[in-house]
Short mmCIF file of C-alpha atoms and ligand atoms in Angstrom, two decimals:
data_model
loop_
_atom_site.label_atom_id
_atom_site.label_comp_id
_atom_site.label_asym_id
_atom_site.label_seq_id
_atom_site.Cartn_x
_atom_site.Cartn_y
_atom_site.Cartn_z
CA MET R 1 0.00 0.00 0.00
CA PRO R 2 1.50 3.44 -0.87
CA ASP R 3 2.05 4.81 2.68
CA GLN R 4 0.43 8.18 2.06
CA ILE R 5 -3.06 6.69 1.75
CA LYS R 6 -4.67 7.22 5.12
CA ARG R 7 -7.78 9.26 4.57
CA ILE R 8 -10.07 8.77 1.64
CA ALA R 9 -13.25 10.63 0.74
CA VAL R 10 -16.26 9.58 -1.34
CA MET R 11 -18.70 11.80 -3.23
CA THR R 12 -21.60 11.40 -5.66
CA SER R 13 -21.98 14.01 -8.40
CA GLY R 14 -24.13 14.91 -11.42
CA GLY R 15 -27.50 13.24 -12.01
CA ASP R 16 -28.23 10.62 -9.35
CA SER R 17 -28.64 7.01 -10.42
CA PRO R 18 -29.99 3.94 -8.65
CA GLY R 19 -27.10 2.03 -7.10
CA MET R 20 -25.05 5.04 -6.03
CA ASN R 21 -25.78 4.15 -2.40
CA ALA R 22 -24.58 0.60 -2.91
CA ALA R 23 -21.32 1.99 -4.31
CA ILE R 24 -20.91 4.40 -1.37
CA ARG R 25 -21.52 1.57 1.09
CA ALA R 26 -19.00 -0.72 -0.60
CA ALA R 27 -16.30 1.97 -0.80
CA VAL R 28 -16.80 3.07 2.82
CA ARG R 29 -16.73 -0.44 4.23
CA THR R 30 -13.77 -1.50 2.09
CA GLY R 31 -11.83 1.58 3.21
CA LEU R 32 -12.61 0.86 6.87
CA HIS R 33 -11.68 -2.79 6.36
CA HIS R 34 -8.22 -1.65 5.26
CA GLY R 35 -7.84 0.61 8.29
CA LEU R 36 -8.38 3.89 6.43
CA GLU R 37 -10.28 6.91 7.69
CA VAL R 38 -13.21 7.45 5.35
CA TYR R 39 -15.06 10.73 4.76
CA GLY R 40 -18.26 11.47 2.91
CA ILE R 41 -18.56 14.70 0.94
CA GLN R 42 -22.11 16.00 0.83
CA GLN R 43 -23.46 17.54 -2.43
CA ALA R 44 -20.54 16.85 -4.76
CA TYR R 45 -18.02 19.55 -5.72
CA ALA R 46 -20.20 22.28 -4.18
CA GLY R 47 -20.09 20.54 -0.79
CA LEU R 48 -16.38 19.88 -1.14
CA ILE R 49 -15.64 23.56 -1.64
CA GLU R 50 -17.90 24.52 1.27
CA GLY R 51 -16.35 21.88 3.53
CA ASP R 52 -19.54 19.84 3.89
CA ILE R 53 -17.50 16.78 4.82
CA ARG R 54 -18.17 14.18 7.52
CA ARG R 55 -16.49 11.13 8.91
CA MET R 56 -18.13 7.88 7.79
CA THR R 57 -18.46 4.77 9.91
CA SER R 58 -19.83 1.38 9.07
CA ARG R 59 -23.12 2.50 10.64
CA SER R 60 -23.30 5.58 8.35
CA VAL R 61 -23.96 3.26 5.43
CA SER R 62 -26.29 0.76 7.08
CA GLY R 63 -29.55 -0.05 5.37
CA ILE R 64 -28.86 1.97 2.19
CA LEU R 65 -28.17 -0.86 -0.24
CA LYS R 66 -31.74 -0.98 -1.50
CA SER R 67 -32.38 2.77 -1.60
CA GLY R 68 -32.37 4.87 -4.75
CA GLY R 69 -30.89 8.36 -4.78
CA THR R 70 -27.74 9.04 -2.79
CA ILE R 71 -27.31 9.58 0.94
CA LEU R 72 -24.44 11.97 0.13
CA GLN R 73 -26.78 13.93 -2.14
CA THR R 74 -25.57 15.39 -5.38
CA ALA R 75 -25.27 18.77 -7.02
CA ARG R 76 -24.21 20.46 -10.20
CA LEU R 77 -21.60 23.20 -9.98
CA PRO R 78 -20.83 24.45 -13.51
CA GLN R 79 -18.10 26.75 -12.15
CA PHE R 80 -16.04 23.68 -11.25
CA LYS R 81 -14.70 23.86 -14.81
CA GLU R 82 -12.68 26.86 -13.63
CA LEU R 83 -9.22 26.34 -12.20
CA GLY R 84 -9.97 28.74 -9.32
CA TYR R 85 -12.79 26.49 -8.06
CA GLN R 86 -10.69 23.37 -8.50
CA ARG R 87 -7.96 24.98 -6.39
CA LYS R 88 -10.51 25.79 -3.67
CA ALA R 89 -11.47 22.12 -3.65
CA LEU R 90 -7.82 21.11 -3.38
CA ARG R 91 -7.32 23.48 -0.44
CA ARG R 92 -10.31 21.95 1.34
CA LEU R 93 -9.01 18.40 0.80
CA ASN R 94 -5.64 19.46 2.23
CA GLU R 95 -7.35 21.10 5.21
CA TYR R 96 -8.96 17.74 6.04
CA ASP R 97 -5.75 15.86 5.21
CA ILE R 98 -7.69 13.78 2.69
CA ASP R 99 -5.21 12.18 0.32
CA SER R 100 -7.53 10.25 -1.99
CA LEU R 101 -10.92 10.83 -3.56
CA ILE R 102 -13.53 8.53 -5.06
CA VAL R 103 -15.96 10.30 -7.40
CA ILE R 104 -19.15 8.44 -8.30
CA GLY R 105 -20.90 10.09 -11.25
CA GLY R 106 -21.24 10.65 -14.97
CA ASP R 107 -18.95 12.02 -17.64
CA GLY R 108 -19.03 15.60 -16.29
CA SER R 109 -18.27 14.49 -12.75
CA LEU R 110 -15.41 12.32 -13.96
CA THR R 111 -14.04 15.31 -15.89
CA GLY R 112 -13.98 17.19 -12.58
CA ALA R 113 -12.19 14.21 -11.03
CA LEU R 114 -9.54 14.33 -13.73
CA ALA R 115 -9.03 18.05 -13.08
CA LEU R 116 -8.33 17.29 -9.41
CA HIS R 117 -6.00 14.46 -10.38
CA LYS R 118 -4.04 16.93 -12.48
CA LEU R 119 -3.68 19.10 -9.37
CA GLY R 120 -2.09 16.15 -7.55
CA VAL R 121 -5.06 14.47 -5.84
CA ARG R 122 -5.22 10.68 -5.96
CA VAL R 123 -8.52 9.99 -7.70
CA VAL R 124 -10.53 6.98 -8.78
CA GLY R 125 -13.86 7.44 -10.58
CA ILE R 126 -16.88 5.15 -10.57
CA PRO R 127 -19.18 5.44 -13.62
CA ALA R 128 -22.76 6.11 -12.54
CA SER R 129 -25.40 7.51 -14.86
CA ILE R 130 -28.66 6.11 -16.18
CA ASP R 131 -27.76 7.35 -19.68
CA ASN R 132 -25.16 4.63 -20.43
CA ASP R 133 -23.13 7.25 -22.27
CA ILE R 134 -19.84 6.80 -20.38
CA ALA R 135 -17.11 5.48 -22.66
CA GLY R 136 -14.72 2.72 -21.61
CA THR R 137 -17.20 0.62 -19.62
CA SER R 138 -19.82 -1.86 -20.84
CA THR R 139 -22.34 -0.24 -18.57
CA SER R 140 -22.69 2.20 -15.68
CA ILE R 141 -24.43 2.10 -12.33
CA GLY R 142 -28.16 2.82 -12.71
CA VAL R 143 -28.64 1.89 -16.37
CA ASP R 144 -30.20 -1.51 -15.68
CA THR R 145 -32.67 -0.11 -13.15
CA ALA R 146 -33.66 2.72 -15.51
CA VAL R 147 -34.29 0.27 -18.36
CA ASN R 148 -36.47 -1.83 -16.04
CA THR R 149 -38.43 1.27 -14.99
CA ILE R 150 -39.00 2.28 -18.62
CA VAL R 151 -40.09 -1.22 -19.61
CA GLU R 152 -42.60 -1.40 -16.76
CA ALA R 153 -44.05 2.00 -17.72
CA VAL R 154 -44.22 1.24 -21.45
CA ASP R 155 -45.89 -2.14 -20.83
CA ARG R 156 -48.60 -0.27 -18.91
CA LEU R 157 -48.95 2.32 -21.66
CA ARG R 158 -49.28 -0.43 -24.26
CA ASP R 159 -52.33 -1.81 -22.40
CA THR R 160 -54.20 1.46 -22.54
CA ALA R 161 -52.91 2.31 -26.03
CA SER R 162 -54.31 -0.96 -27.33
CA SER R 163 -57.66 -0.56 -25.56
CA HIS R 164 -58.18 2.86 -27.15
CA GLU R 165 -56.41 2.27 -30.50
CA ARG R 166 -53.96 5.07 -29.88
CA VAL R 167 -50.43 6.03 -30.74
CA PHE R 168 -48.39 6.59 -27.59
CA LEU R 169 -45.22 8.65 -27.91
CA VAL R 170 -43.03 8.07 -24.87
CA GLU R 171 -40.09 10.37 -24.21
CA VAL R 172 -37.23 8.74 -22.33
CA MET R 173 -34.03 10.22 -20.88
CA GLY R 174 -30.47 9.68 -22.06
CA ARG R 175 -29.21 13.18 -22.82
CA ASN R 176 -27.39 12.80 -26.21
CA CYS R 177 -27.31 9.04 -26.04
CA GLY R 178 -30.01 6.76 -27.49
CA TYR R 179 -29.20 3.65 -25.43
CA LEU R 180 -32.23 3.79 -23.11
CA ALA R 181 -34.62 4.42 -26.01
CA LEU R 182 -33.14 1.78 -28.30
CA VAL R 183 -32.93 -1.01 -25.74
CA SER R 184 -36.33 -0.33 -24.19
CA GLY R 185 -37.87 -0.07 -27.68
CA LEU R 186 -36.40 -3.47 -28.56
CA ILE R 187 -37.78 -5.20 -25.48
CA THR R 188 -41.21 -3.59 -25.35
CA GLY R 189 -42.02 -4.24 -29.01
CA ALA R 190 -42.19 -0.57 -29.98
CA GLU R 191 -43.13 0.34 -33.56
CA ILE R 192 -40.92 3.44 -33.53
CA VAL R 193 -37.61 4.26 -31.86
CA LEU R 194 -36.09 7.66 -32.46
CA ILE R 195 -32.57 8.24 -31.13
CA PRO R 196 -30.01 11.03 -31.48
CA GLU R 197 -27.62 8.68 -33.31
CA ARG R 198 -30.14 8.11 -36.10
CA ALA R 199 -32.29 11.05 -37.18
CA MET R 200 -35.62 10.41 -38.91
CA SER R 201 -37.94 12.76 -40.78
CA LEU R 202 -41.58 13.36 -39.85
CA ASP R 203 -42.62 11.72 -43.13
CA GLU R 204 -40.63 8.58 -42.32
CA LEU R 205 -42.21 8.37 -38.87
CA GLY R 206 -45.66 9.02 -40.31
CA ASP R 207 -45.20 6.16 -42.79
CA VAL R 208 -44.42 3.75 -39.96
CA VAL R 209 -47.60 4.71 -38.12
CA VAL R 210 -49.76 4.54 -41.24
CA ARG R 211 -48.32 1.09 -42.00
CA ALA R 212 -49.14 -0.06 -38.45
CA TYR R 213 -52.71 1.20 -38.86
CA ASN R 214 -53.15 -0.42 -42.27
CA GLN R 215 -51.81 -3.74 -40.93
CA GLY R 216 -54.64 -3.70 -38.41
CA LYS R 217 -52.50 -3.05 -35.35
CA THR R 218 -54.47 -1.91 -32.32
CA HIS R 219 -51.86 0.62 -31.26
CA ALA R 220 -48.47 2.05 -32.10
CA LEU R 221 -45.77 2.74 -29.53
CA GLY R 222 -43.02 5.23 -30.20
CA ILE R 223 -40.02 5.55 -27.86
CA ILE R 224 -38.44 8.93 -28.41
CA ALA R 225 -35.06 9.75 -26.85
CA GLU R 226 -34.96 13.19 -25.25
CA GLY R 227 -31.94 14.09 -27.41
CA ALA R 228 -33.53 12.95 -30.71
CA ASN R 229 -33.91 15.30 -33.69
CA LEU R 230 -37.68 15.56 -33.13
CA LYS R 231 -39.73 16.09 -29.98
CA CYS R 232 -42.88 14.10 -29.18
CA SER R 233 -44.92 17.28 -29.69
CA ASP R 234 -43.54 17.72 -33.27
CA ILE R 235 -44.46 14.14 -34.12
CA SER R 236 -47.89 14.39 -32.50
CA GLU R 237 -48.76 17.58 -34.43
CA TYR R 238 -47.64 15.97 -37.68
CA LEU R 239 -49.70 12.80 -37.06
CA LEU R 240 -52.80 14.83 -36.17
CA ARG R 241 -52.42 16.99 -39.27
CA HIS R 242 -52.19 13.89 -41.47
CA ASP R 243 -55.17 12.08 -39.94
CA ILE R 244 -53.41 8.70 -39.59
CA GLY R 245 -56.32 6.85 -38.02
CA PHE R 246 -55.02 6.55 -34.45
CA GLU R 247 -55.49 9.15 -31.75
CA VAL R 248 -52.19 10.33 -30.26
CA ARG R 249 -51.07 10.70 -26.63
CA ILE R 250 -47.72 11.77 -25.23
CA THR R 251 -46.07 10.54 -22.02
CA ILE R 252 -42.82 12.05 -20.77
CA LEU R 253 -41.36 9.61 -18.27
CA GLY R 254 -38.93 12.19 -16.88
CA HIS R 255 -37.24 11.80 -13.52
CA ILE R 256 -39.24 8.67 -12.65
CA GLN R 257 -36.44 6.97 -14.60
CA ARG R 258 -33.82 8.17 -12.13
CA GLY R 259 -35.48 7.03 -8.91
CA GLY R 260 -36.36 3.73 -7.30
CA SER R 261 -34.65 0.83 -5.65
CA PRO R 262 -31.68 -0.43 -7.68
CA SER R 263 -32.07 -3.73 -9.53
CA ALA R 264 -30.09 -6.77 -8.38
CA PHE R 265 -27.71 -6.18 -11.31
CA ASP R 266 -27.06 -2.56 -10.29
CA ARG R 267 -26.56 -3.47 -6.63
CA LEU R 268 -23.97 -6.05 -7.56
CA LEU R 269 -22.24 -3.83 -10.13
CA ALA R 270 -22.14 -0.90 -7.69
CA THR R 271 -20.86 -3.10 -4.89
CA ARG R 272 -18.10 -4.56 -7.06
CA MET R 273 -17.12 -1.12 -8.38
CA GLY R 274 -17.09 0.43 -4.88
CA VAL R 275 -14.80 -2.29 -3.56
CA ALA R 276 -12.59 -2.16 -6.66
CA ALA R 277 -12.21 1.64 -6.45
CA VAL R 278 -10.62 1.36 -3.00
CA ASP R 279 -8.57 -1.68 -3.94
CA TYR R 280 -7.14 0.07 -7.00
CA LEU R 281 -6.35 3.19 -4.97
CA LEU R 282 -4.45 1.03 -2.50
CA LYS R 283 -2.57 -0.59 -5.37
CA GLY R 284 -1.36 2.88 -6.34
CA GLU R 285 -3.68 3.62 -9.25
CA THR R 286 -4.90 7.19 -9.74
CA GLY R 287 -6.44 9.24 -12.54
CA VAL R 288 -8.49 6.19 -13.50
CA MET R 289 -12.09 5.00 -13.61
CA VAL R 290 -13.21 1.51 -12.68
CA ALA R 291 -14.99 -0.13 -15.59
CA LEU R 292 -16.89 -3.29 -16.42
CA GLU R 293 -15.23 -5.24 -19.21
CA GLY R 294 -16.53 -8.73 -19.89
CA ARG R 295 -17.12 -10.06 -16.40
CA GLY R 296 -14.25 -8.23 -14.77
CA ILE R 297 -13.80 -4.83 -13.14
CA ILE R 298 -10.74 -3.21 -14.63
CA THR R 299 -9.48 0.39 -14.76
CA LYS R 300 -9.36 2.86 -17.64
CA LYS R 301 -7.42 6.12 -17.63
CA LEU R 302 -9.83 9.00 -17.13
CA GLU R 303 -8.21 10.98 -19.90
CA ASP R 304 -8.93 8.14 -22.35
CA VAL R 305 -12.64 7.97 -21.57
CA ILE R 306 -14.04 11.35 -20.64
CA GLY R 307 -15.66 13.53 -23.28
CA LYS R 308 -16.17 10.52 -25.54
CA GLN R 309 -19.70 9.25 -25.70
CA ARG R 310 -19.98 5.47 -25.51
CA PRO R 311 -21.08 4.28 -28.99
CA LEU R 312 -24.23 2.19 -29.36
CA SER R 313 -23.62 -1.45 -30.10
CA PRO R 314 -24.01 -2.12 -33.86
CA GLN R 315 -25.71 -5.39 -32.88
CA TYR R 316 -28.58 -3.48 -31.28
CA ASP R 317 -28.85 -1.41 -34.44
CA GLU R 318 -29.18 -4.59 -36.50
CA LEU R 319 -31.84 -5.95 -34.13
CA ALA R 320 -33.71 -2.67 -34.40
CA ASP R 321 -33.73 -2.90 -38.21
CA ILE R 322 -35.34 -6.33 -38.02
CA LEU R 323 -37.67 -5.94 -35.06
CA ILE R 324 -38.78 -2.33 -34.68
CA ARG R 325 -41.56 -1.78 -37.20
P1 ADP Z 401 -22.74 13.98 -15.02
O1 ADP Z 401 -21.61 13.79 -14.09
O2 ADP Z 401 -23.94 13.15 -14.65
O3 ADP Z 401 -22.34 13.88 -16.48
P2 ADP Z 401 -22.82 16.89 -15.33
O4 ADP Z 401 -22.36 16.87 -16.74
O5 ADP Z 401 -23.92 17.83 -14.97
O6 ADP Z 401 -23.32 15.46 -14.82
O7 ADP Z 401 -21.56 17.21 -14.43
C1 ADP Z 401 -21.65 17.18 -13.02
C2 ADP Z 401 -20.68 18.16 -12.43
O8 ADP Z 401 -19.34 17.80 -12.77
C3 ADP Z 401 -20.82 19.60 -12.94
O9 ADP Z 401 -21.87 20.30 -12.32
C4 ADP Z 401 -19.47 20.16 -12.57
O10 ADP Z 401 -19.41 20.42 -11.18
C5 ADP Z 401 -18.55 18.97 -12.87
N1 ADP Z 401 -18.00 19.10 -14.24
C6 ADP Z 401 -18.67 18.93 -15.41
N2 ADP Z 401 -17.88 19.20 -16.47
C7 ADP Z 401 -16.68 19.55 -15.95
C8 ADP Z 401 -15.44 19.97 -16.54
N3 ADP Z 401 -15.27 20.07 -17.87
N4 ADP Z 401 -14.42 20.28 -15.70
C9 ADP Z 401 -14.56 20.19 -14.36
N5 ADP Z 401 -15.71 19.81 -13.75
C10 ADP Z 401 -16.76 19.49 -14.53
O1 F6P Z 402 -27.57 12.43 -16.98
C1 F6P Z 402 -28.72 11.94 -16.37
C2 F6P Z 402 -29.93 12.76 -16.77
O2 F6P Z 402 -31.05 12.20 -16.11
C3 F6P Z 402 -30.18 12.88 -18.28
O3 F6P Z 402 -30.78 11.72 -18.80
C4 F6P Z 402 -31.04 14.10 -18.34
O4 F6P Z 402 -30.88 14.77 -19.58
C5 F6P Z 402 -30.50 14.96 -17.24
O5 F6P Z 402 -29.79 14.11 -16.35
C6 F6P Z 402 -31.58 15.69 -16.47
O6 F6P Z 402 -30.96 16.51 -15.55
P1 F6P Z 402 -31.70 17.30 -14.38
O7 F6P Z 402 -31.60 16.46 -13.16
O8 F6P Z 402 -30.89 18.53 -14.23
O9 F6P Z 402 -33.11 17.56 -14.79
#
């Protein structure tokens, strides 16, 4: 163990995702197991700068494994892109004698982690975001739970859509990434999936709906990624103007997708990543992110993964061509 590692701190940052608590719990307990002092930073980089930092014990993380959200809370602090704010954070870490930091969050949060690493802080990141847009890892904490939430909601919408012979346009999250829309469209039997990676015109979308109507379908489901080239309202107006046979309704799933108890998969992934983050720190790694590759948890250099959106699997694209119609 590099002898300077004595006090580590954990924070969650950016959009929360189900499983963050499981990762906090695993990191805290692994740190304590190795005889380290462990601190929790409340409200991400904002809390770090303000010194909202508390000592964590094994009891601090009891009973949180199954809870969504994050007990450390999260925040967005756009000014953290500025060197002055990063230096304030460094000063605060030095004040508390914290030598190592674990940042649990998305691409933006990991970019902040890299900035601190460049100022000399030992840092390990843990990828957590429902969007599945973080490069370098097969998946991130929270994605599986979010997909399950979307599927449950869309299955319910399909029941009512079918009863009333309606088109339902369902907007799902994902920022600029179409993963949530594509995968949930594939496994709910949607007729339409619109994702940022593959723009479609209103005429193309209209044709799909007209075809569904002419084939005698009792409904049509469209999963529209929030970052897609068209909004649900654009599509709805177009369909109404062209009198396609079905009535149209819009559902925006919104932040429902970010809450809820983490799935078994996310609990296990978060637990493994939390343990691995501390283990890799103790092995002397810094400036890295833990990542799922195959069945193993490995590390990737932060500078190799941040700012690069994880590409969609071409296999899912092929499946979509065959099945989404
Ligand atoms: P996520 O981590 O989920 O991608 P954001 O993109 O909102 O969420 O980023 C979360 C926080 O990370 C920001 O509010 C900011 O404090 C920090 N951050 C984002 N981008 C940078 C950057 N380029 N440099 C330093 N810190 C950043
Ligand atoms: O990155 C996670 C995410 O939920 C995105 O899918 C979405 O675009 C964004 O965060 C919403 O952010 P906010 O919490 O600020 O509404």
